[in-house]
Tab-separated table of C-alpha atoms and ligand atoms in Angstrom:
chain	number	residue	atom	x	y	z
A	1	MET	CA	41.147	62.773	-5.566
A	2	THR	CA	39.700	62.528	-2.047
A	3	ILE	CA	37.730	59.354	-1.514
A	4	GLU	CA	34.229	60.586	-0.812
A	5	THR	CA	30.604	60.413	-1.748
A	6	ILE	CA	29.408	63.796	-2.978
A	7	ASN	CA	25.876	63.963	-4.316
A	8	PRO	CA	26.266	65.392	-7.870
A	9	TYR	CA	22.686	66.706	-7.732
A	10	ASN	CA	23.391	69.200	-4.934
A	11	GLN	CA	27.128	68.959	-4.052
A	12	GLU	CA	26.347	67.691	-0.565
A	13	ILE	CA	29.245	65.725	0.948
A	14	ILE	CA	27.649	62.530	2.209
A	15	LYS	CA	30.611	60.506	3.449
A	16	THR	CA	34.412	60.771	3.428
A	17	PHE	CA	36.819	57.835	3.653
A	18	THR	CA	40.453	57.701	4.750
A	19	PRO	CA	42.664	55.960	2.182
A	20	LEU	CA	44.304	52.722	3.312
A	21	THR	CA	47.800	53.017	4.783
A	22	THR	CA	50.694	51.014	3.359
A	23	ALA	CA	50.428	48.608	6.297
A	24	GLN	CA	46.721	48.065	5.652
A	25	ILE	CA	47.366	47.461	1.949
A	26	ASN	CA	50.018	44.943	2.937
A	27	GLU	CA	47.552	43.022	5.076
A	28	LYS	CA	45.055	42.911	2.238
A	29	LEU	CA	47.648	41.662	-0.234
A	30	ASP	CA	48.670	38.939	2.237
A	31	LEU	CA	45.039	37.971	2.587
A	32	ALA	CA	44.658	37.844	-1.206
A	33	VAL	CA	47.635	35.497	-1.467
A	34	SER	CA	46.433	33.169	1.274
A	35	ALA	CA	42.884	33.169	-0.126
A	36	PHE	CA	44.225	32.269	-3.581
A	37	LYS	CA	46.057	29.202	-2.222
A	38	ASP	CA	42.760	27.521	-1.362
A	39	TYR	CA	40.467	29.229	-3.828
A	40	ARG	CA	42.414	28.081	-6.895
A	41	LEU	CA	41.624	24.514	-5.856
A	42	THR	CA	37.870	25.013	-5.483
A	43	SER	CA	35.604	23.379	-8.044
A	44	LEU	CA	33.928	25.218	-10.873
A	45	GLU	CA	30.684	23.985	-9.391
A	46	PHE	CA	31.350	25.813	-6.117
A	47	ARG	CA	32.365	29.004	-7.909
A	48	GLY	CA	29.341	28.830	-10.207
A	49	GLU	CA	26.906	28.278	-7.355
A	50	THR	CA	28.389	31.189	-5.455
A	51	LEU	CA	28.087	33.410	-8.502
A	52	LEU	CA	24.441	32.388	-8.912
A	53	LYS	CA	23.891	33.329	-5.265
A	54	THR	CA	25.537	36.675	-6.052
A	55	ALA	CA	22.983	37.220	-8.832
A	56	GLU	CA	20.159	36.502	-6.390
A	57	ILE	CA	21.499	39.018	-3.864
A	58	LEU	CA	21.812	41.645	-6.586
A	59	GLU	CA	18.214	41.131	-7.606
A	60	LYS	CA	16.887	40.993	-4.052
A	61	ASN	CA	18.496	44.340	-3.177
A	62	GLN	CA	18.315	45.879	-6.634
A	63	GLU	CA	16.674	49.087	-5.438
A	64	GLU	CA	19.272	49.649	-2.680
A	65	TYR	CA	22.268	49.233	-5.019
A	66	ALA	CA	20.669	51.296	-7.761
A	67	ARG	CA	20.035	54.149	-5.320
A	68	LEU	CA	23.645	53.992	-4.158
A	69	MET	CA	24.906	54.463	-7.726
A	70	THR	CA	22.500	57.328	-8.377
A	71	LEU	CA	23.515	58.989	-5.130
A	72	GLU	CA	27.245	58.723	-5.825
A	73	MET	CA	27.403	59.514	-9.545
A	74	GLY	CA	24.003	60.818	-10.638
A	75	LYS	CA	22.787	58.311	-13.216
A	76	PRO	CA	18.996	58.307	-13.697
A	77	ILE	CA	17.458	55.777	-11.328
A	78	LYS	CA	15.743	53.763	-14.061
A	79	GLN	CA	19.125	53.225	-15.723
A	80	ALA	CA	20.697	52.308	-12.374
A	81	LEU	CA	18.058	49.616	-11.847
A	82	ALA	CA	18.791	48.237	-15.328
A	83	GLU	CA	22.506	48.179	-14.537
A	84	ILE	CA	21.949	45.909	-11.532
A	85	SER	CA	19.881	43.526	-13.682
A	86	LYS	CA	22.716	43.404	-16.192
A	87	CYS	CA	25.170	42.507	-13.412
A	88	ALA	CA	22.948	39.585	-12.398
A	89	LEU	CA	22.886	38.532	-16.067
A	90	VAL	CA	26.694	38.463	-16.356
A	91	CYS	CA	26.921	36.428	-13.123
A	92	ARG	CA	24.567	33.811	-14.578
A	93	PHE	CA	26.341	33.858	-17.929
A	94	TYR	CA	29.755	32.982	-16.484
A	95	ALA	CA	28.320	30.570	-13.904
A	96	GLU	CA	26.911	28.622	-16.839
A	97	LYS	CA	29.677	29.085	-19.408
A	98	ALA	CA	32.884	28.867	-17.373
A	99	GLU	CA	33.194	25.122	-17.732
A	100	GLU	CA	32.958	25.316	-21.519
A	101	PHE	CA	35.399	28.265	-21.671
A	102	LEU	CA	37.944	26.558	-19.399
A	103	THR	CA	37.717	23.038	-20.782
A	104	PRO	CA	41.193	21.835	-21.774
A	105	LYS	CA	41.700	21.846	-25.532
A	106	TYR	CA	43.173	18.586	-26.874
A	107	ILE	CA	45.394	18.930	-29.934
A	108	GLU	CA	46.856	16.053	-31.888
A	109	THR	CA	50.661	16.100	-32.143
A	110	ASP	CA	53.445	13.495	-31.965
A	111	ALA	CA	52.754	13.195	-28.204
A	112	SER	CA	50.598	10.449	-26.774
A	113	LYS	CA	48.562	13.317	-25.340
A	114	SER	CA	48.900	17.068	-25.762
A	115	PHE	CA	46.537	19.748	-24.672
A	116	VAL	CA	46.074	23.340	-23.556
A	117	THR	CA	44.813	24.039	-20.068
A	118	TYR	CA	43.700	27.310	-18.497
A	119	GLN	CA	44.946	28.046	-14.998
A	120	PRO	CA	44.464	31.037	-12.709
A	121	LEU	CA	47.252	33.566	-12.224
A	122	GLY	CA	46.596	34.829	-8.670
A	123	ALA	CA	45.599	38.306	-7.511
A	124	ILE	CA	44.377	40.527	-10.351
A	125	LEU	CA	44.108	44.274	-9.793
A	126	ALA	CA	41.153	46.089	-11.373
A	127	VAL	CA	41.299	49.894	-11.619
A	128	MET	CA	37.762	50.941	-12.411
A	129	PRO	CA	35.824	54.091	-13.366
A	130	TRP	CA	32.714	55.577	-11.794
A	131	ASN	CA	30.454	55.674	-14.844
A	132	PHE	CA	29.026	52.170	-14.464
A	133	PRO	CA	30.050	51.586	-10.843
A	134	PHE	CA	28.583	48.075	-10.641
A	135	TRP	CA	28.638	46.841	-14.233
A	136	GLN	CA	32.313	47.654	-14.882
A	137	VAL	CA	33.300	45.709	-11.791
A	138	PHE	CA	31.028	42.736	-12.387
A	139	ARG	CA	32.155	42.261	-15.966
A	140	PHE	CA	35.689	41.999	-14.581
A	141	LEU	CA	35.027	39.894	-11.534
A	142	CYS	CA	32.739	37.212	-13.013
A	143	PRO	CA	35.201	35.693	-15.485
A	144	THR	CA	38.165	36.442	-13.237
A	145	LEU	CA	36.818	34.692	-10.150
A	146	MET	CA	35.283	31.841	-12.162
A	147	ALA	CA	38.765	31.161	-13.573
A	148	GLY	CA	40.072	30.764	-10.008
A	149	ASN	CA	41.819	34.104	-9.607
A	150	VAL	CA	41.253	36.479	-6.727
A	151	GLY	CA	40.335	40.126	-7.326
A	152	LEU	CA	41.497	43.445	-5.918
A	153	LEU	CA	39.407	46.479	-6.776
A	154	LYS	CA	40.674	50.051	-6.852
A	155	HIS	CA	37.442	51.820	-7.669
A	156	ALA	CA	37.116	55.491	-8.656
A	157	SER	CA	37.354	57.843	-5.673
A	158	ASN	CA	33.801	59.164	-6.082
A	159	VAL	CA	32.078	55.757	-5.742
A	160	PRO	CA	33.562	54.274	-2.539
A	161	GLN	CA	30.243	53.068	-1.192
A	162	CYS	CA	29.576	51.120	-4.386
A	163	ALA	CA	33.023	49.539	-4.028
A	164	LEU	CA	32.305	48.454	-0.454
A	165	ALA	CA	28.820	47.211	-1.341
A	166	ILE	CA	30.233	44.943	-4.063
A	167	GLU	CA	32.748	43.393	-1.663
A	168	SER	CA	30.012	42.798	0.859
A	169	ILE	CA	27.693	41.201	-1.763
A	170	LEU	CA	30.377	38.684	-2.712
A	171	LEU	CA	31.093	37.808	0.915
A	172	SER	CA	27.377	37.321	1.611
A	173	ALA	CA	27.108	35.107	-1.458
A	174	GLY	CA	29.750	32.820	0.006
A	175	PHE	CA	33.004	33.718	-1.730
A	176	PRO	CA	35.738	33.058	0.848
A	177	LYS	CA	37.273	36.030	2.641
A	178	GLY	CA	40.035	37.608	0.561
A	179	VAL	CA	38.772	36.338	-2.815
A	180	PHE	CA	37.499	39.806	-3.648
A	181	GLN	CA	38.635	42.920	-1.799
A	182	SER	CA	38.010	46.610	-2.364
A	183	LEU	CA	41.077	48.714	-1.710
A	184	LEU	CA	40.060	52.243	-0.802
A	185	ILE	CA	43.189	53.877	-2.174
A	186	GLU	CA	43.979	57.006	-4.163
A	187	SER	CA	45.346	56.765	-7.681
A	188	PRO	CA	49.000	57.539	-6.702
A	189	GLN	CA	48.878	54.425	-4.486
A	190	VAL	CA	48.131	52.183	-7.480
A	191	GLU	CA	51.790	52.081	-8.501
A	192	GLY	CA	52.931	50.454	-5.239
A	193	VAL	CA	50.179	47.844	-5.414
A	194	LEU	CA	50.878	47.042	-9.053
A	195	ARG	CA	54.637	46.724	-8.497
A	196	ASP	CA	54.072	44.350	-5.585
A	197	SER	CA	54.994	40.778	-6.495
A	198	ARG	CA	51.797	39.519	-4.855
A	199	VAL	CA	49.792	41.166	-7.666
A	200	LYS	CA	50.000	39.276	-10.953
A	201	ALA	CA	48.154	41.361	-13.556
A	202	VAL	CA	46.044	44.468	-14.003
A	203	THR	CA	43.032	45.673	-15.894
A	204	LEU	CA	42.123	49.357	-16.139
A	205	THR	CA	39.001	50.978	-17.476
A	206	GLY	CA	39.310	54.726	-17.676
A	207	SER	CA	41.094	57.558	-19.407
A	208	GLU	CA	44.010	57.363	-21.798
A	209	LEU	CA	46.235	59.122	-19.266
A	210	ALA	CA	45.546	56.607	-16.499
A	211	GLY	CA	45.877	53.766	-19.010
A	212	LYS	CA	49.312	54.896	-20.157
A	213	SER	CA	50.528	55.216	-16.591
A	214	VAL	CA	49.274	51.811	-15.457
A	215	ALA	CA	50.384	50.068	-18.663
A	216	SER	CA	53.901	51.461	-18.399
A	217	ILE	CA	54.244	50.289	-14.793
A	218	ALA	CA	52.846	46.883	-15.752
A	219	GLY	CA	55.322	46.805	-18.648
A	220	GLN	CA	58.271	47.511	-16.381
A	221	GLU	CA	57.113	44.734	-14.063
A	222	LEU	CA	56.352	42.398	-16.996
A	223	LYS	CA	52.782	41.934	-15.872
A	224	LYS	CA	49.858	41.359	-18.189
A	225	SER	CA	47.568	44.362	-18.643
A	226	VAL	CA	44.204	44.943	-20.270
A	227	LEU	CA	43.098	48.492	-21.063
A	228	GLU	CA	39.559	49.685	-21.753
A	229	LEU	CA	39.939	53.378	-22.508
A	230	GLY	CA	38.021	56.239	-24.028
A	231	GLY	CA	36.226	56.494	-27.303
A	232	SER	CA	34.666	58.946	-29.711
A	233	ASP	CA	32.400	56.500	-31.459
A	234	PRO	CA	31.061	57.435	-34.880
A	235	PHE	CA	27.358	56.942	-35.666
A	236	ILE	CA	27.186	56.929	-39.454
A	237	VAL	CA	23.857	57.446	-41.190
A	238	LEU	CA	23.712	56.842	-44.947
A	239	GLU	CA	20.905	57.892	-47.258
A	240	ASP	CA	19.439	54.400	-47.624
A	241	ALA	CA	18.919	54.039	-43.852
A	242	ASN	CA	15.694	54.246	-41.902
A	243	ILE	CA	16.210	57.842	-40.743
A	244	GLU	CA	13.382	57.987	-38.170
A	245	GLU	CA	14.659	54.873	-36.424
A	246	ALA	CA	18.261	56.090	-36.585
A	247	VAL	CA	17.304	59.381	-34.892
A	248	GLU	CA	15.332	57.598	-32.183
A	249	VAL	CA	18.293	55.365	-31.363
A	250	ALA	CA	20.768	58.245	-31.715
A	251	VAL	CA	19.225	60.005	-28.728
A	252	THR	CA	19.610	56.963	-26.478
A	253	ALA	CA	23.078	56.233	-27.844
A	254	ARG	CA	24.251	59.732	-26.907
A	255	MET	CA	22.261	60.359	-23.706
A	256	LEU	CA	22.561	57.082	-21.824
A	257	ASN	CA	24.251	57.550	-18.445
A	258	ASN	CA	24.029	61.338	-18.813
A	259	GLY	CA	26.256	61.098	-21.866
A	260	GLN	CA	29.118	59.576	-19.872
A	261	THR	CA	29.580	56.254	-21.629
A	262	CYS	CA	32.727	55.096	-23.376
A	263	ILE	CA	30.712	53.540	-26.215
A	264	ALA	CA	28.233	56.405	-26.489
A	265	ALA	CA	27.695	57.639	-30.024
A	266	LYS	CA	29.624	60.900	-29.936
A	267	ARG	CA	30.140	61.862	-33.583
A	268	PHE	CA	27.108	61.703	-35.868
A	269	ILE	CA	28.374	61.411	-39.428
A	270	LEU	CA	25.556	62.095	-41.854
A	271	GLN	CA	25.377	61.711	-45.613
A	272	ASP	CA	24.648	65.143	-47.123
A	273	SER	CA	21.294	64.202	-48.645
A	274	ILE	CA	19.679	63.158	-45.328
A	275	ALA	CA	21.580	65.484	-42.962
A	276	PRO	CA	18.953	68.313	-42.804
A	277	LYS	CA	16.161	65.875	-41.958
A	278	PHE	CA	18.262	64.031	-39.366
A	279	GLU	CA	19.306	67.313	-37.724
A	280	GLN	CA	15.774	68.622	-37.556
A	281	LEU	CA	14.408	65.401	-36.040
A	282	LEU	CA	17.297	65.221	-33.569
A	283	VAL	CA	16.714	68.791	-32.367
A	284	GLU	CA	13.011	67.997	-31.880
A	285	LYS	CA	13.898	64.973	-29.766
A	286	TYR	CA	16.503	66.903	-27.763
A	287	GLN	CA	13.873	69.516	-26.873
A	288	LYS	CA	11.846	66.801	-25.152
A	289	ILE	CA	14.646	65.446	-22.947
A	290	VAL	CA	13.748	65.839	-19.270
A	291	MET	CA	16.722	67.044	-17.214
A	292	GLY	CA	16.551	66.990	-13.417
A	293	ASP	CA	16.686	64.972	-10.215
A	294	PRO	CA	18.163	61.574	-11.100
A	295	PHE	CA	16.017	59.930	-8.411
A	296	ASN	CA	12.868	60.979	-10.278
A	297	PRO	CA	11.865	58.050	-12.526
A	298	ASN	CA	10.781	60.489	-15.258
A	299	THR	CA	14.243	62.038	-15.553
A	300	ASP	CA	16.159	61.310	-18.762
A	301	LEU	CA	19.246	63.371	-17.999
A	302	GLY	CA	20.754	63.775	-14.537
A	303	PRO	CA	23.778	65.778	-13.384
A	304	LEU	CA	27.297	64.928	-14.527
A	305	ALA	CA	29.220	62.892	-11.988
A	306	THR	CA	31.700	65.550	-10.824
A	307	PRO	CA	32.364	69.298	-11.152
A	308	ALA	CA	35.550	68.436	-13.086
A	309	ILE	CA	33.561	66.673	-15.803
A	310	LEU	CA	31.190	69.632	-16.017
A	311	ARG	CA	34.150	71.989	-16.329
A	312	ASP	CA	35.765	69.844	-19.046
A	313	ILE	CA	32.668	69.576	-21.223
A	314	THR	CA	31.912	73.294	-20.790
A	315	ASN	CA	35.444	74.182	-21.918
A	316	GLN	CA	35.343	71.764	-24.847
A	317	VAL	CA	32.047	73.201	-26.139
A	318	ASN	CA	33.108	76.822	-25.585
A	319	LYS	CA	36.421	76.335	-27.339
A	320	SER	CA	34.810	74.551	-30.295
A	321	VAL	CA	32.245	77.363	-30.622
A	322	GLU	CA	34.981	80.019	-30.427
A	323	MET	CA	36.698	78.199	-33.290
A	324	GLY	CA	33.505	78.325	-35.397
A	325	ALA	CA	31.189	75.453	-34.415
A	326	LYS	CA	27.465	76.309	-34.402
A	327	VAL	CA	25.110	75.445	-31.543
A	328	LEU	CA	21.752	73.986	-32.659
A	329	ILE	CA	20.488	73.570	-29.100
A	330	GLY	CA	21.927	73.906	-25.562
A	331	GLY	CA	25.549	74.917	-25.165
A	332	LYS	CA	24.999	77.136	-22.109
A	333	SER	CA	25.763	76.425	-18.471
A	334	VAL	CA	22.844	75.709	-16.172
A	335	GLU	CA	22.311	77.796	-13.023
A	336	GLY	CA	22.160	75.995	-9.680
A	337	LYS	CA	24.095	73.631	-7.479
A	338	GLY	CA	24.133	70.351	-9.413
A	339	ASN	CA	26.661	69.449	-12.122
A	340	PHE	CA	24.096	69.950	-14.883
A	341	TYR	CA	24.938	70.433	-18.537
A	342	PRO	CA	22.042	70.755	-21.011
A	343	PRO	CA	21.408	68.527	-24.042
A	344	THR	CA	23.566	70.145	-26.707
A	345	ILE	CA	24.060	69.714	-30.448
A	346	LEU	CA	27.014	71.195	-32.333
A	347	THR	CA	27.363	71.399	-36.075
A	348	ASP	CA	29.791	72.972	-38.597
A	349	ILE	CA	32.647	71.594	-36.540
A	350	PRO	CA	36.049	73.036	-37.486
A	351	VAL	CA	39.096	70.870	-38.107
A	352	ASN	CA	41.384	70.689	-35.041
A	353	SER	CA	38.677	71.902	-32.652
A	354	PRO	CA	38.104	69.800	-29.503
A	355	ALA	CA	34.822	68.633	-31.059
A	356	MET	CA	36.790	67.125	-33.928
A	357	THR	CA	39.597	65.495	-31.955
A	358	GLU	CA	38.608	64.874	-28.312
A	359	GLU	CA	36.237	62.606	-26.423
A	360	PHE	CA	33.135	64.518	-25.198
A	361	PHE	CA	32.020	62.882	-21.940
A	362	GLY	CA	28.600	64.496	-21.556
A	363	PRO	CA	25.283	65.086	-23.367
A	364	VAL	CA	26.741	66.787	-26.442
A	365	ALA	CA	26.096	65.449	-29.949
A	366	LEU	CA	28.628	66.423	-32.610
A	367	LEU	CA	27.213	66.516	-36.148
A	368	PHE	CA	29.257	66.152	-39.327
A	369	ARG	CA	28.273	65.974	-42.978
A	370	VAL	CA	29.940	63.829	-45.639
A	371	LYS	CA	29.418	63.161	-49.337
A	372	ASP	CA	29.404	59.363	-49.326
A	373	LEU	CA	30.373	56.136	-47.550
A	374	GLN	CA	34.056	56.651	-48.273
A	375	GLY	CA	33.955	60.108	-46.684
A	376	SER	CA	32.161	58.734	-43.638
A	377	ILE	CA	34.764	56.034	-43.098
A	378	GLU	CA	37.653	58.487	-43.458
A	379	LEU	CA	36.069	60.773	-40.877
A	380	ALA	CA	35.196	57.856	-38.586
A	381	ASN	CA	38.842	56.733	-38.612
A	382	SER	CA	40.275	60.229	-38.232
A	383	THR	CA	40.542	60.222	-34.407
A	384	ILE	CA	43.012	58.463	-32.131
A	385	PHE	CA	40.154	56.305	-30.802
A	386	GLY	CA	38.894	52.943	-32.012
A	387	LEU	CA	36.339	51.641	-29.557
A	388	GLY	CA	32.968	51.115	-31.269
A	389	ALA	CA	31.062	52.338	-34.320
A	390	SER	CA	27.496	52.239	-35.476
A	391	ILE	CA	26.504	52.408	-39.139
A	392	TRP	CA	22.982	52.829	-40.491
A	393	THR	CA	22.447	51.489	-43.994
A	394	ASN	CA	20.409	48.830	-45.757
A	395	ASN	CA	22.939	48.215	-48.491
A	396	GLU	CA	24.929	44.970	-48.161
A	397	GLU	CA	27.861	46.330	-50.171
A	398	ASN	CA	28.141	49.320	-47.801
A	399	ILE	CA	28.067	46.933	-44.846
A	400	LYS	CA	30.885	44.788	-46.262
A	401	ILE	CA	33.077	47.845	-46.796
A	402	ALA	CA	32.314	49.195	-43.324
A	403	ILE	CA	33.252	45.882	-41.691
A	404	ARG	CA	36.500	45.858	-43.639
A	405	ASP	CA	37.532	49.481	-43.187
A	406	ILE	CA	36.258	51.003	-39.939
A	407	GLU	CA	39.034	50.794	-37.322
A	408	VAL	CA	37.193	49.774	-34.148
A	409	GLY	CA	36.826	46.927	-31.675
A	410	ALA	CA	33.095	46.595	-32.385
A	411	LEU	CA	30.895	47.537	-35.317
A	412	PHE	CA	27.127	47.583	-34.887
A	413	ILE	CA	24.937	47.756	-37.978
A	414	ASN	CA	21.542	49.481	-37.684
A	415	SER	CA	21.873	49.489	-33.884
A	416	LEU	CA	23.625	51.386	-31.145
A	417	VAL	CA	26.861	49.958	-29.754
A	418	LYS	CA	26.262	47.951	-26.591
A	419	SER	CA	28.038	45.403	-24.437
A	420	ASP	CA	26.732	41.856	-24.216
A	421	PRO	CA	28.306	39.102	-22.050
A	422	ARG	CA	28.183	36.742	-25.059
A	423	LEU	CA	30.346	39.004	-27.233
A	424	PRO	CA	33.907	40.231	-26.652
A	425	PHE	CA	34.216	43.902	-25.753
A	426	GLY	CA	37.215	46.197	-26.194
A	427	GLY	CA	38.962	48.661	-28.418
A	428	THR	CA	41.821	49.267	-30.765
A	429	LYS	CA	44.155	52.292	-31.280
A	430	SER	CA	44.111	54.608	-28.220
A	431	SER	CA	40.914	52.989	-26.944
A	432	GLY	CA	43.045	50.239	-25.451
A	433	TYR	CA	43.817	46.585	-25.927
A	434	GLY	CA	42.642	43.225	-24.691
A	435	ARG	CA	39.050	42.144	-24.363
A	436	GLU	CA	36.442	41.749	-21.677
A	437	LEU	CA	33.391	39.457	-21.667
A	438	SER	CA	32.769	36.266	-23.651
A	439	ILE	CA	35.466	33.570	-23.854
A	440	GLU	CA	38.105	36.096	-24.940
A	441	GLY	CA	37.590	38.115	-21.755
A	442	MET	CA	37.964	35.042	-19.599
A	443	HIS	CA	41.188	34.010	-21.306
A	444	GLU	CA	42.897	37.363	-20.591
A	445	PHE	CA	43.704	36.432	-17.000
A	446	VAL	CA	44.680	32.779	-17.158
A	447	ASN	CA	47.911	30.967	-17.774
A	448	ILE	CA	47.340	29.227	-21.092
A	449	LYS	CA	49.468	26.216	-20.269
A	450	THR	CA	50.592	23.718	-22.905
A	451	VAL	CA	50.936	20.098	-21.724
A	452	TRP	CA	52.807	17.503	-23.803
A	453	GLN	CA	53.099	13.892	-22.683
A	454	LYS	CA	55.300	11.307	-24.387
B	1	LIG	P1	40.116	58.064	-14.991
B	1	LIG	O1	40.301	59.397	-14.433
B	1	LIG	O2	41.177	57.470	-15.810
B	1	LIG	O3	39.736	57.105	-13.767
B	1	LIG	C1	39.519	55.722	-13.926
B	1	LIG	C2	40.165	54.995	-12.768
B	1	LIG	O4	41.577	55.139	-12.853
B	1	LIG	C3	39.781	55.535	-11.393
B	1	LIG	O5	39.741	54.478	-10.488
B	1	LIG	C4	40.929	56.479	-11.083
B	1	LIG	O6	41.100	56.701	-9.699
B	1	LIG	C5	42.087	55.707	-11.657
B	1	LIG	N1	43.248	56.514	-12.031
B	1	LIG	C6	43.261	57.765	-12.534
B	1	LIG	N2	44.523	58.147	-12.808
B	1	LIG	C7	45.317	57.107	-12.475
B	1	LIG	C8	46.716	56.889	-12.513
B	1	LIG	N3	47.557	57.815	-12.980
B	1	LIG	N4	47.189	55.715	-12.080
B	1	LIG	C9	46.356	54.775	-11.622
B	1	LIG	N5	45.037	54.921	-11.552
B	1	LIG	C10	44.507	56.072	-11.975
B	1	LIG	O7	38.838	57.978	-15.904
B	1	LIG	P2	37.478	58.735	-15.719
B	1	LIG	O8	37.633	60.070	-16.313
B	1	LIG	O9	37.003	58.632	-14.343
B	1	LIG	O10	36.557	57.797	-16.632
B	1	LIG	C11	36.131	58.171	-17.861
B	1	LIG	C12	36.995	57.573	-18.952
B	1	LIG	O11	36.871	56.143	-18.907
B	1	LIG	C13	36.496	57.974	-20.298
B	1	LIG	O12	37.573	58.248	-21.144
B	1	LIG	C14	35.743	56.733	-20.772
B	1	LIG	O13	35.584	56.645	-22.148
B	1	LIG	C15	36.574	55.643	-20.203
B	1	LIG	N6	35.815	54.391	-20.110
B	1	LIG	C16	36.161	53.375	-20.947
B	1	LIG	C17	35.422	52.196	-20.928
B	1	LIG	C18	35.754	51.057	-21.830
B	1	LIG	O14	35.264	49.956	-21.596
B	1	LIG	N7	36.570	51.232	-22.856
B	1	LIG	C19	34.342	52.064	-20.043
B	1	LIG	C20	34.036	53.131	-19.215
B	1	LIG	C21	34.788	54.293	-19.253
B	1	LIG	P3	40.621	58.074	-9.004
B	1	LIG	O15	39.154	58.128	-9.164
B	1	LIG	O16	41.051	57.913	-7.607
B	1	LIG	O17	41.335	59.161	-9.737
């Protein structure tokens, strides 16, 4: 993909960037190595203070960064502003918690002293997606830099200005030159960077295809990898749930970020007895969604980030409908220049249709009906994905069974699935492996070194 900013609202090309040459990449990798030599020896206090300064800069220029995200990938401006606040929150979280998370762990053995210590690895490569252009990067960089590593960012090709802004924020905050660099490179250039011995590990957030490619290269090079991939999260509603509340939250859970969220609720699995009511209320709410200019604060649903995403979701809906799915609302392309797809609800979804098996990265809710809890869990587990799940029930026995049997990295009960710096985040099955956030996220990119003294 060409590295450029194209406004998804009107297809206007705003700015084009030339990818780095091999020689330029080389210079940046050298800089990363030399920066690491000194940075690994800096105190946690220095790193924490610099991260707190980063939070201040984010908040001071919140509007500017939010507008940049909306311009490059079309998220509604009010959500972009919230994303910047969340980045400041994760900076403060790790500035405060790093010491606790990195404190050596003393363990009694036959040694006079034995303990586990957590040491940085060096330059960590982050391959990141466009859907949360700031948040995805900050949730990587905060624990990674606090642990004493240096970061290299290969951001998605459609958000280059966000990538450059993040590098500049960290420099202004006082992180030494080379501690965090954005590499404006295309995806075929990732292999060379990852194979380079100056790069020690990799994390990728994105599609299954990209994940497989990066993980196999990392495997050949015996480098640690963390993968945060796609999802088709179930949102299960049982008959003893608060249906009105579930519907209210369902709309947000599906529509946030124009429907382009890995942990969006994508499959709504409804117990037969409450399905008609849920469907009717959901359609009513969908009719009220305001689609339009993402810079307008009243907009709920902006354009999809790229024409390719619009094409994919259009094809997935059309194919599912050809196979027998019914459209309750939406389902038709929108005239005009922007990458708009309307709020859509599909029901009567046939087995083996894209709506049954694939991730839908757009504002399309997929409705299913089941007889009971057991049926809902079987359906929930029937895809290759295992990122998050939400279940709505007030029955403790149901909750126990759901916790035991739903195959996901995170289960939320009577809530939508969300990320929180205090809790580990990640998936199972084809949604990836490894964790971000919390202490688990910080321990992904450290050498867990055992020390034994006679
Ligand atoms: P994508 O095409 O995989 O792109 C993600 C990143 O990987 C971009 O920087 C992209 O660069 C790069 N990339 C693509 N192919 C690559 C390859 N073969 N080798 C190395 N790098 C490669 O993903 P997307 O479609 O933009 O993002 C949406 C997907 O991300 C969805 O499946 C979503 O669920 C998932 N996601 C997961 C999480 C999570 O935490 N689990 C969070 C957000 C999104 P270019 O832009 O230059 O191609």
